[in-house]
Amino acid sequence: MEDTIKLDVIRDLSSGATVNQCAKLYHSHDMVDYQSSAELGYSDILNLNLALGIASEFYDVCAVVLVKNNTLTGCALGSTIFDAFQKAIDCNPIDSICGVVAVTKPVDVELVRLLTPQHLIVAPEFTAEAENYMDSKKIKYVKLNTPLNEYKNYLKEEIFVTPFGTVVQEKNKKELDKESFKVVSKIKPDVEQIEDAIFAWKITKYIKSAGVVVVKDFKTSGVSQGLQTPAFEYALDKACEQAKEAVLATDVPLTVHDLNVAVQNRISLIIQPGVTPDVLKQADKFEVAMITTGISNFSIV
C-alpha cells in the first residue's frame, strides 16, 4: 500500500448516503474506463462497485448480478444473458424491481425491455437498438470499456476515516486454494455440486458477514447477510423449497444447530472455512456432503 494518497475532485454529488449529507467524487490514481448515459450519484457508484466486483468473478460466462442499496439481491449464471437475467430476477422478484443490474456480456433490446427507469444497467456493450430504447424510457446505463477480467486490478485499498485515525486496508482478493480446498465428509459431492459450491463461495466474498448463501444450478435462492444468530434460518427461509438438494456456503463455521437447520431444509452440500469434529460427525450421520476451504471471508464491515 502506498504511504500517500492524492485525490483530486471530479465533481460534487447531488447528495451523500442521505439527502442531509454532502459528497464529492474524487479522481483516483487508477480508474476504470466507462461511459454513462447520465451522471452517477452516490448510491449508483457504491452499487456499481459491488455489482461489478461480483460480476468480475464470472467474467468469462453469462452472468447477471442484481444490487440494491449496496446489498446483493440476486446473482445467476445462464446459457445466455437473457436466461441469466431471468434466473437472477427469480432470486428476489420484489427487491429486483429497481437497483443496479451488472451484466458480463453484450446486451440487446430484448433484455432492456424488462427494465424500468428505476434500474441502472452496466455491461461491456449495448446494441444501438438497446441504447435507443433506454434513452427513450430514461433508463440509466453504463458501458464499461475496461475488460471485466481486468476489473479486480482496479480494486485498491479501502479507506475508513475515523476519529481514532484513518485505516487503510487491502481489498479481499483471496482465491480458492486447491491445497486447502478439501472434501471432508464421507459423502462425496458430484461435479455439479462442486461447481455450485465454488459459485456460492465467490459470492460470500462480497456480502456482509455473517454471510450465508444458498445456491442451486448457478442461482442464488437465499442470501443472508449482516445477521448473526438467525442467519442460517433466514437464508433457508428465503430459499424455501429451492433449498432441496441445494448448496449452502457460509463465511463462518457451522454449529450443530446450524447443521440441523440445513438438514431439515434438505441441503445436500455445505462449503465453509472449517469444521469441528461434532459438526462433521453430524453431517456424516445425515449424509450431507461437506467442503472446507481453509479461508474465512468473515468481515466486520
mmCIF file of C-alpha atoms in Angstrom:
data_model
loop_
_atom_site.group_PDB
_atom_site.id
_atom_site.type_symbol
_atom_site.label_atom_id
_atom_site.label_comp_id
_atom_site.label_asym_id
_atom_site.label_seq_id
_atom_site.Cartn_x
_atom_site.Cartn_y
_atom_site.Cartn_z
ATOM 1 C CA MET A 1 0.000 0.000 0.000
ATOM 2 C CA GLU A 2 1.212 3.485 -0.807
ATOM 3 C CA ASP A 3 2.202 5.849 2.006
ATOM 4 C CA THR A 4 0.334 8.788 0.482
ATOM 5 C CA ILE A 5 -2.975 9.007 -1.347
ATOM 6 C CA LYS A 6 -3.602 12.066 -3.508
ATOM 7 C CA LEU A 7 -7.162 12.799 -4.567
ATOM 8 C CA ASP A 8 -8.434 15.480 -6.951
ATOM 9 C CA VAL A 9 -12.105 16.476 -7.050
ATOM 10 C CA ILE A 10 -14.048 15.427 -10.147
ATOM 11 C CA ARG A 11 -17.395 16.941 -9.151
ATOM 12 C CA ASP A 12 -19.887 17.438 -6.360
ATOM 13 C CA LEU A 13 -22.519 14.724 -5.979
ATOM 14 C CA SER A 14 -26.175 15.614 -5.511
ATOM 15 C CA SER A 15 -26.063 14.061 -2.020
ATOM 16 C CA GLY A 16 -24.274 11.530 0.113
ATOM 17 C CA ALA A 17 -25.719 8.464 1.821
ATOM 18 C CA THR A 18 -28.652 10.665 2.895
ATOM 19 C CA VAL A 19 -30.002 13.884 1.427
ATOM 20 C CA ASN A 20 -28.613 15.656 4.517
ATOM 21 C CA GLN A 21 -25.025 14.788 3.648
ATOM 22 C CA CYS A 22 -22.781 16.478 1.114
ATOM 23 C CA ALA A 23 -20.493 14.304 -1.002
ATOM 24 C CA LYS A 24 -17.813 14.742 -3.646
ATOM 25 C CA LEU A 25 -16.412 12.381 -6.246
ATOM 26 C CA TYR A 26 -12.618 12.320 -6.342
ATOM 27 C CA HIS A 27 -10.298 11.160 -9.072
ATOM 28 C CA SER A 28 -8.425 8.020 -8.043
ATOM 29 C CA HIS A 29 -4.930 7.184 -9.256
ATOM 30 C CA ASP A 30 -6.215 4.313 -11.406
ATOM 31 C CA MET A 31 -9.822 4.266 -12.630
ATOM 32 C CA VAL A 32 -11.808 2.076 -14.994
ATOM 33 C CA ASP A 33 -12.788 3.439 -18.397
ATOM 34 C CA TYR A 34 -16.548 3.825 -18.732
ATOM 35 C CA GLN A 35 -19.280 5.872 -20.390
ATOM 36 C CA SER A 36 -22.512 6.749 -18.612
ATOM 37 C CA SER A 37 -25.780 7.932 -20.116
ATOM 38 C CA ALA A 38 -26.244 10.253 -17.105
ATOM 39 C CA GLU A 39 -24.245 11.447 -14.110
ATOM 40 C CA LEU A 40 -23.795 8.811 -11.451
ATOM 41 C CA GLY A 41 -24.956 9.531 -7.918
ATOM 42 C CA TYR A 42 -23.571 8.357 -4.580
ATOM 43 C CA SER A 43 -25.700 5.199 -4.421
ATOM 44 C CA ASP A 44 -25.078 4.462 -8.104
ATOM 45 C CA ILE A 45 -21.324 4.392 -7.533
ATOM 46 C CA LEU A 46 -21.499 2.152 -4.463
ATOM 47 C CA ASN A 47 -23.973 -0.220 -6.108
ATOM 48 C CA LEU A 48 -21.875 -0.402 -9.285
ATOM 49 C CA ASN A 49 -18.758 -1.157 -7.289
ATOM 50 C CA LEU A 50 -20.382 -4.104 -5.506
ATOM 51 C CA ALA A 51 -22.186 -5.442 -8.579
ATOM 52 C CA LEU A 52 -19.112 -5.305 -10.821
ATOM 53 C CA GLY A 53 -16.926 -6.861 -8.133
ATOM 54 C CA ILE A 54 -19.164 -9.925 -8.115
ATOM 55 C CA ALA A 55 -19.609 -9.898 -11.901
ATOM 56 C CA SER A 56 -15.837 -9.862 -12.382
ATOM 57 C CA GLU A 57 -15.684 -13.271 -10.687
ATOM 58 C CA PHE A 58 -17.670 -14.664 -13.628
ATOM 59 C CA TYR A 59 -16.365 -12.521 -16.483
ATOM 60 C CA ASP A 60 -15.968 -15.460 -18.883
ATOM 61 C CA VAL A 61 -19.566 -16.737 -18.679
ATOM 62 C CA CYS A 62 -23.067 -15.277 -18.966
ATOM 63 C CA ALA A 63 -23.699 -13.774 -15.540
ATOM 64 C CA VAL A 64 -26.108 -11.213 -14.096
ATOM 65 C CA VAL A 65 -25.759 -9.559 -10.673
ATOM 66 C CA LEU A 66 -28.524 -7.513 -9.035
ATOM 67 C CA VAL A 67 -27.719 -4.998 -6.297
ATOM 68 C CA LYS A 68 -29.975 -2.632 -4.360
ATOM 69 C CA ASN A 69 -28.918 -0.290 -1.540
ATOM 70 C CA ASN A 70 -25.373 -1.680 -1.733
ATOM 71 C CA THR A 71 -26.742 -5.155 -0.963
ATOM 72 C CA LEU A 72 -26.800 -8.195 -3.229
ATOM 73 C CA THR A 73 -30.352 -9.203 -4.150
ATOM 74 C CA GLY A 74 -29.606 -11.882 -6.744
ATOM 75 C CA CYS A 75 -26.930 -13.482 -8.877
ATOM 76 C CA ALA A 76 -27.155 -16.150 -11.554
ATOM 77 C CA LEU A 77 -25.316 -17.733 -14.444
ATOM 78 C CA GLY A 78 -27.142 -18.871 -17.564
ATOM 79 C CA SER A 79 -26.775 -20.278 -21.037
ATOM 80 C CA THR A 80 -27.465 -16.763 -22.355
ATOM 81 C CA ILE A 81 -27.546 -13.340 -20.746
ATOM 82 C CA PHE A 82 -31.340 -13.289 -21.013
ATOM 83 C CA ASP A 83 -31.517 -16.675 -19.270
ATOM 84 C CA ALA A 84 -29.156 -15.472 -16.515
ATOM 85 C CA PHE A 85 -31.222 -12.290 -16.072
ATOM 86 C CA GLN A 86 -34.466 -14.217 -15.649
ATOM 87 C CA LYS A 87 -32.825 -16.545 -13.104
ATOM 88 C CA ALA A 88 -31.352 -13.583 -11.198
ATOM 89 C CA ILE A 89 -34.740 -11.825 -11.043
ATOM 90 C CA ASP A 90 -36.276 -15.038 -9.704
ATOM 91 C CA CYS A 91 -33.861 -14.893 -6.742
ATOM 92 C CA ASN A 92 -35.710 -11.910 -5.261
ATOM 93 C CA PRO A 93 -38.519 -10.582 -7.511
ATOM 94 C CA ILE A 94 -39.593 -7.820 -5.110
ATOM 95 C CA ASP A 95 -36.212 -6.187 -4.485
ATOM 96 C CA SER A 96 -35.229 -6.648 -8.129
ATOM 97 C CA ILE A 97 -37.717 -4.083 -9.408
ATOM 98 C CA CYS A 98 -35.038 -1.410 -9.025
ATOM 99 C CA GLY A 99 -31.306 -1.047 -8.464
ATOM 100 C CA VAL A 100 -28.172 -1.921 -10.425
ATOM 101 C CA VAL A 101 -28.019 -4.725 -12.980
ATOM 102 C CA ALA A 102 -24.477 -5.845 -13.844
ATOM 103 C CA VAL A 103 -24.121 -7.979 -16.970
ATOM 104 C CA THR A 104 -20.969 -9.730 -18.166
ATOM 105 C CA LYS A 105 -21.814 -9.912 -21.894
ATOM 106 C CA PRO A 106 -23.239 -7.548 -24.572
ATOM 107 C CA VAL A 107 -26.869 -6.549 -24.007
ATOM 108 C CA ASP A 108 -29.627 -6.341 -26.620
ATOM 109 C CA VAL A 109 -33.074 -4.762 -26.607
ATOM 110 C CA GLU A 110 -34.794 -7.998 -25.527
ATOM 111 C CA LEU A 111 -33.265 -7.675 -22.065
ATOM 112 C CA VAL A 112 -33.592 -3.917 -21.570
ATOM 113 C CA ARG A 113 -37.307 -4.080 -22.351
ATOM 114 C CA LEU A 114 -37.642 -5.752 -18.942
ATOM 115 C CA LEU A 115 -36.050 -2.794 -17.141
ATOM 116 C CA THR A 116 -37.642 0.306 -15.631
ATOM 117 C CA PRO A 117 -36.362 3.874 -15.068
ATOM 118 C CA GLN A 118 -35.544 2.728 -11.513
ATOM 119 C CA HIS A 119 -32.811 0.452 -12.877
ATOM 120 C CA LEU A 120 -29.215 1.229 -13.769
ATOM 121 C CA ILE A 121 -27.620 -1.369 -16.035
ATOM 122 C CA VAL A 122 -23.894 -1.806 -16.639
ATOM 123 C CA ALA A 123 -22.451 -4.026 -19.372
ATOM 124 C CA PRO A 124 -19.413 -4.226 -21.665
ATOM 125 C CA GLU A 125 -21.542 -3.373 -24.674
ATOM 126 C CA PHE A 126 -25.086 -2.459 -25.770
ATOM 127 C CA THR A 127 -26.656 -2.752 -29.193
ATOM 128 C CA ALA A 128 -27.747 0.514 -30.820
ATOM 129 C CA GLU A 129 -31.372 -0.618 -30.549
ATOM 130 C CA ALA A 130 -30.932 -1.257 -26.816
ATOM 131 C CA GLU A 131 -29.415 2.198 -26.264
ATOM 132 C CA ASN A 132 -32.199 3.894 -28.246
ATOM 133 C CA TYR A 133 -34.816 2.087 -26.167
ATOM 134 C CA MET A 134 -33.158 3.009 -22.847
ATOM 135 C CA ASP A 135 -32.778 6.630 -23.934
ATOM 136 C CA SER A 136 -36.480 6.795 -24.825
ATOM 137 C CA LYS A 137 -37.502 5.236 -21.493
ATOM 138 C CA LYS A 138 -34.968 7.240 -19.427
ATOM 139 C CA ILE A 139 -33.221 4.092 -18.187
ATOM 140 C CA LYS A 140 -29.710 4.907 -16.982
ATOM 141 C CA TYR A 141 -26.906 2.743 -18.364
ATOM 142 C CA VAL A 142 -23.136 2.450 -18.129
ATOM 143 C CA LYS A 143 -20.849 0.984 -20.775
ATOM 144 C CA LEU A 144 -17.767 -0.496 -19.116
ATOM 145 C CA ASN A 145 -14.888 -0.180 -21.582
ATOM 146 C CA THR A 146 -12.380 -1.777 -19.218
ATOM 147 C CA PRO A 147 -12.494 -5.584 -19.702
ATOM 148 C CA LEU A 148 -14.168 -7.336 -16.782
ATOM 149 C CA ASN A 149 -11.276 -9.765 -16.453
ATOM 150 C CA GLU A 150 -9.122 -6.752 -15.525
ATOM 151 C CA TYR A 151 -11.620 -5.222 -13.100
ATOM 152 C CA LYS A 152 -10.035 -6.713 -9.961
ATOM 153 C CA ASN A 153 -6.808 -4.867 -10.819
ATOM 154 C CA TYR A 154 -8.689 -1.636 -10.071
ATOM 155 C CA LEU A 155 -9.898 -2.777 -6.645
ATOM 156 C CA LYS A 156 -7.423 -0.909 -4.472
ATOM 157 C CA GLU A 157 -7.329 -0.009 -0.807
ATOM 158 C CA GLU A 158 -10.381 0.550 1.344
ATOM 159 C CA ILE A 159 -10.195 3.711 3.441
ATOM 160 C CA PHE A 160 -12.019 4.362 6.728
ATOM 161 C CA VAL A 161 -11.573 7.823 8.216
ATOM 162 C CA THR A 162 -12.310 7.728 11.964
ATOM 163 C CA PRO A 163 -11.678 9.980 14.976
ATOM 164 C CA PHE A 164 -9.067 7.406 16.013
ATOM 165 C CA GLY A 165 -7.174 7.710 12.762
ATOM 166 C CA THR A 166 -7.515 6.691 9.137
ATOM 167 C CA VAL A 167 -7.484 2.963 8.462
ATOM 168 C CA VAL A 168 -6.322 1.723 5.059
ATOM 169 C CA GLN A 169 -6.644 -1.955 4.168
ATOM 170 C CA GLU A 170 -6.225 -4.110 1.112
ATOM 171 C CA LYS A 171 -9.244 -5.472 -0.760
ATOM 172 C CA ASN A 172 -10.150 -9.109 -0.242
ATOM 173 C CA LYS A 173 -8.864 -10.750 -3.424
ATOM 174 C CA LYS A 174 -8.339 -14.185 -1.933
ATOM 175 C CA GLU A 175 -8.922 -17.093 -4.312
ATOM 176 C CA LEU A 176 -9.639 -20.728 -3.531
ATOM 177 C CA ASP A 177 -6.514 -22.768 -2.926
ATOM 178 C CA LYS A 178 -6.576 -26.366 -4.221
ATOM 179 C CA GLU A 179 -4.313 -27.343 -1.325
ATOM 180 C CA SER A 180 -6.789 -26.217 1.356
ATOM 181 C CA PHE A 181 -9.994 -26.981 -0.606
ATOM 182 C CA LYS A 182 -10.994 -30.382 0.813
ATOM 183 C CA VAL A 183 -13.987 -32.697 0.828
ATOM 184 C CA VAL A 184 -14.050 -33.766 4.487
ATOM 185 C CA SER A 185 -17.307 -35.738 4.651
ATOM 186 C CA LYS A 186 -17.936 -39.420 3.905
ATOM 187 C CA ILE A 187 -20.473 -38.406 1.266
ATOM 188 C CA LYS A 188 -18.697 -37.007 -1.801
ATOM 189 C CA PRO A 189 -20.295 -34.242 -3.886
ATOM 190 C CA ASP A 190 -20.630 -34.593 -7.646
ATOM 191 C CA VAL A 191 -19.114 -32.195 -10.172
ATOM 192 C CA GLU A 192 -22.262 -30.064 -10.471
ATOM 193 C CA GLN A 193 -22.442 -29.615 -6.699
ATOM 194 C CA ILE A 194 -18.792 -28.617 -6.504
ATOM 195 C CA GLU A 195 -19.291 -26.040 -9.261
ATOM 196 C CA ASP A 196 -22.283 -24.613 -7.378
ATOM 197 C CA ALA A 197 -20.173 -24.549 -4.199
ATOM 198 C CA ILE A 198 -17.414 -22.529 -5.879
ATOM 199 C CA PHE A 199 -20.037 -20.151 -7.329
ATOM 200 C CA ALA A 200 -21.562 -19.651 -3.864
ATOM 201 C CA TRP A 201 -18.174 -19.226 -2.149
ATOM 202 C CA LYS A 202 -17.179 -16.447 -4.547
ATOM 203 C CA ILE A 203 -20.351 -14.564 -3.663
ATOM 204 C CA THR A 204 -19.642 -14.771 0.083
ATOM 205 C CA LYS A 205 -16.549 -12.600 -0.513
ATOM 206 C CA TYR A 206 -18.801 -9.645 -1.294
ATOM 207 C CA ILE A 207 -21.711 -9.877 1.132
ATOM 208 C CA LYS A 208 -21.918 -8.623 4.697
ATOM 209 C CA SER A 209 -20.940 -11.128 7.389
ATOM 210 C CA ALA A 210 -22.160 -13.419 8.804
ATOM 211 C CA GLY A 211 -22.948 -14.366 5.237
ATOM 212 C CA VAL A 212 -24.973 -17.383 4.160
ATOM 213 C CA VAL A 213 -25.709 -18.146 0.517
ATOM 214 C CA VAL A 214 -27.982 -20.914 -0.778
ATOM 215 C CA VAL A 215 -27.340 -21.883 -4.398
ATOM 216 C CA LYS A 216 -28.636 -24.401 -6.901
ATOM 217 C CA ASP A 217 -27.947 -24.592 -10.623
ATOM 218 C CA PHE A 218 -25.826 -21.418 -10.524
ATOM 219 C CA LYS A 219 -28.579 -19.299 -9.000
ATOM 220 C CA THR A 220 -28.854 -17.762 -5.547
ATOM 221 C CA SER A 221 -32.139 -18.691 -3.913
ATOM 222 C CA GLY A 222 -31.429 -17.469 -0.391
ATOM 223 C CA VAL A 223 -28.969 -14.824 0.827
ATOM 224 C CA SER A 224 -28.486 -13.757 4.442
ATOM 225 C CA GLN A 225 -26.017 -11.044 5.359
ATOM 226 C CA GLY A 226 -25.312 -8.783 8.289
ATOM 227 C CA LEU A 227 -27.227 -11.052 10.674
ATOM 228 C CA GLN A 228 -25.794 -13.216 13.442
ATOM 229 C CA THR A 229 -27.754 -15.979 15.201
ATOM 230 C CA PRO A 230 -30.689 -16.246 12.746
ATOM 231 C CA ALA A 231 -28.539 -16.062 9.598
ATOM 232 C CA PHE A 232 -28.972 -19.703 8.573
ATOM 233 C CA GLU A 233 -32.713 -19.746 9.265
ATOM 234 C CA TYR A 234 -33.192 -16.521 7.314
ATOM 235 C CA ALA A 235 -31.297 -17.727 4.237
ATOM 236 C CA LEU A 236 -33.076 -21.079 4.203
ATOM 237 C CA ASP A 237 -36.468 -19.473 4.750
ATOM 238 C CA LYS A 238 -35.783 -17.281 1.719
ATOM 239 C CA ALA A 239 -34.769 -20.304 -0.330
ATOM 240 C CA CYS A 240 -37.830 -22.250 0.837
ATOM 241 C CA GLU A 241 -38.437 -25.234 -1.483
ATOM 242 C CA GLN A 242 -35.415 -24.282 -3.580
ATOM 243 C CA ALA A 243 -33.188 -25.387 -0.680
ATOM 244 C CA LYS A 244 -33.856 -29.030 -1.566
ATOM 245 C CA GLU A 245 -30.620 -30.633 -2.827
ATOM 246 C CA ALA A 246 -29.009 -27.160 -2.900
ATOM 247 C CA VAL A 247 -25.570 -25.969 -1.780
ATOM 248 C CA LEU A 248 -25.073 -23.745 1.262
ATOM 249 C CA ALA A 249 -21.989 -21.526 1.585
ATOM 250 C CA THR A 250 -21.088 -19.681 4.768
ATOM 251 C CA ASP A 251 -18.190 -17.454 5.784
ATOM 252 C CA VAL A 252 -18.230 -18.760 9.373
ATOM 253 C CA PRO A 253 -18.086 -22.403 10.571
ATOM 254 C CA LEU A 254 -21.431 -24.041 11.311
ATOM 255 C CA THR A 255 -22.611 -25.091 14.737
ATOM 256 C CA VAL A 256 -24.501 -28.349 15.260
ATOM 257 C CA HIS A 257 -27.706 -26.317 15.439
ATOM 258 C CA ASP A 258 -26.936 -24.645 12.095
ATOM 259 C CA LEU A 259 -26.274 -28.025 10.518
ATOM 260 C CA ASN A 260 -29.543 -29.413 11.853
ATOM 261 C CA VAL A 261 -31.386 -26.472 10.305
ATOM 262 C CA ALA A 262 -29.657 -27.173 6.977
ATOM 263 C CA VAL A 263 -30.570 -30.869 7.196
ATOM 264 C CA GLN A 264 -34.210 -30.034 7.915
ATOM 265 C CA ASN A 265 -34.222 -27.909 4.763
ATOM 266 C CA ARG A 266 -32.643 -30.777 2.740
ATOM 267 C CA ILE A 267 -29.348 -29.047 1.904
ATOM 268 C CA SER A 268 -27.069 -31.562 0.151
ATOM 269 C CA LEU A 269 -23.660 -29.829 0.351
ATOM 270 C CA ILE A 270 -22.112 -27.263 2.674
ATOM 271 C CA ILE A 271 -18.950 -25.262 1.957
ATOM 272 C CA GLN A 272 -17.390 -23.411 4.875
ATOM 273 C CA PRO A 273 -13.973 -22.267 6.180
ATOM 274 C CA GLY A 274 -13.519 -25.187 8.590
ATOM 275 C CA VAL A 275 -15.457 -27.742 10.612
ATOM 276 C CA THR A 276 -15.412 -29.075 14.167
ATOM 277 C CA PRO A 277 -15.496 -32.848 14.813
ATOM 278 C CA ASP A 278 -19.019 -32.772 16.276
ATOM 279 C CA VAL A 279 -20.441 -30.946 13.253
ATOM 280 C CA LEU A 280 -18.673 -33.288 10.819
ATOM 281 C CA LYS A 281 -19.981 -36.312 12.724
ATOM 282 C CA GLN A 282 -23.497 -34.924 12.448
ATOM 283 C CA ALA A 283 -23.042 -34.244 8.721
ATOM 284 C CA ASP A 284 -21.934 -37.824 8.126
ATOM 285 C CA LYS A 285 -24.879 -39.102 10.155
ATOM 286 C CA PHE A 286 -27.341 -37.270 7.918
ATOM 287 C CA GLU A 287 -25.329 -37.902 4.715
ATOM 288 C CA VAL A 288 -24.615 -34.256 3.978
ATOM 289 C CA ALA A 289 -21.526 -33.582 1.875
ATOM 290 C CA MET A 290 -19.100 -31.007 3.251
ATOM 291 C CA ILE A 291 -16.204 -28.999 1.827
ATOM 292 C CA THR A 292 -13.778 -26.897 3.844
ATOM 293 C CA THR A 293 -11.776 -24.100 2.224
ATOM 294 C CA GLY A 294 -9.360 -23.071 4.950
ATOM 295 C CA ILE A 295 -10.315 -19.488 4.052
ATOM 296 C CA SER A 296 -12.579 -17.178 6.030
ATOM 297 C CA ASN A 297 -14.314 -14.307 4.250
ATOM 298 C CA PHE A 298 -15.803 -13.083 7.528
ATOM 299 C CA SER A 299 -15.605 -9.305 7.694
ATOM 300 C CA ILE A 300 -16.703 -6.926 10.451
ATOM 301 C CA VAL A 301 -17.864 -4.343 7.864
#
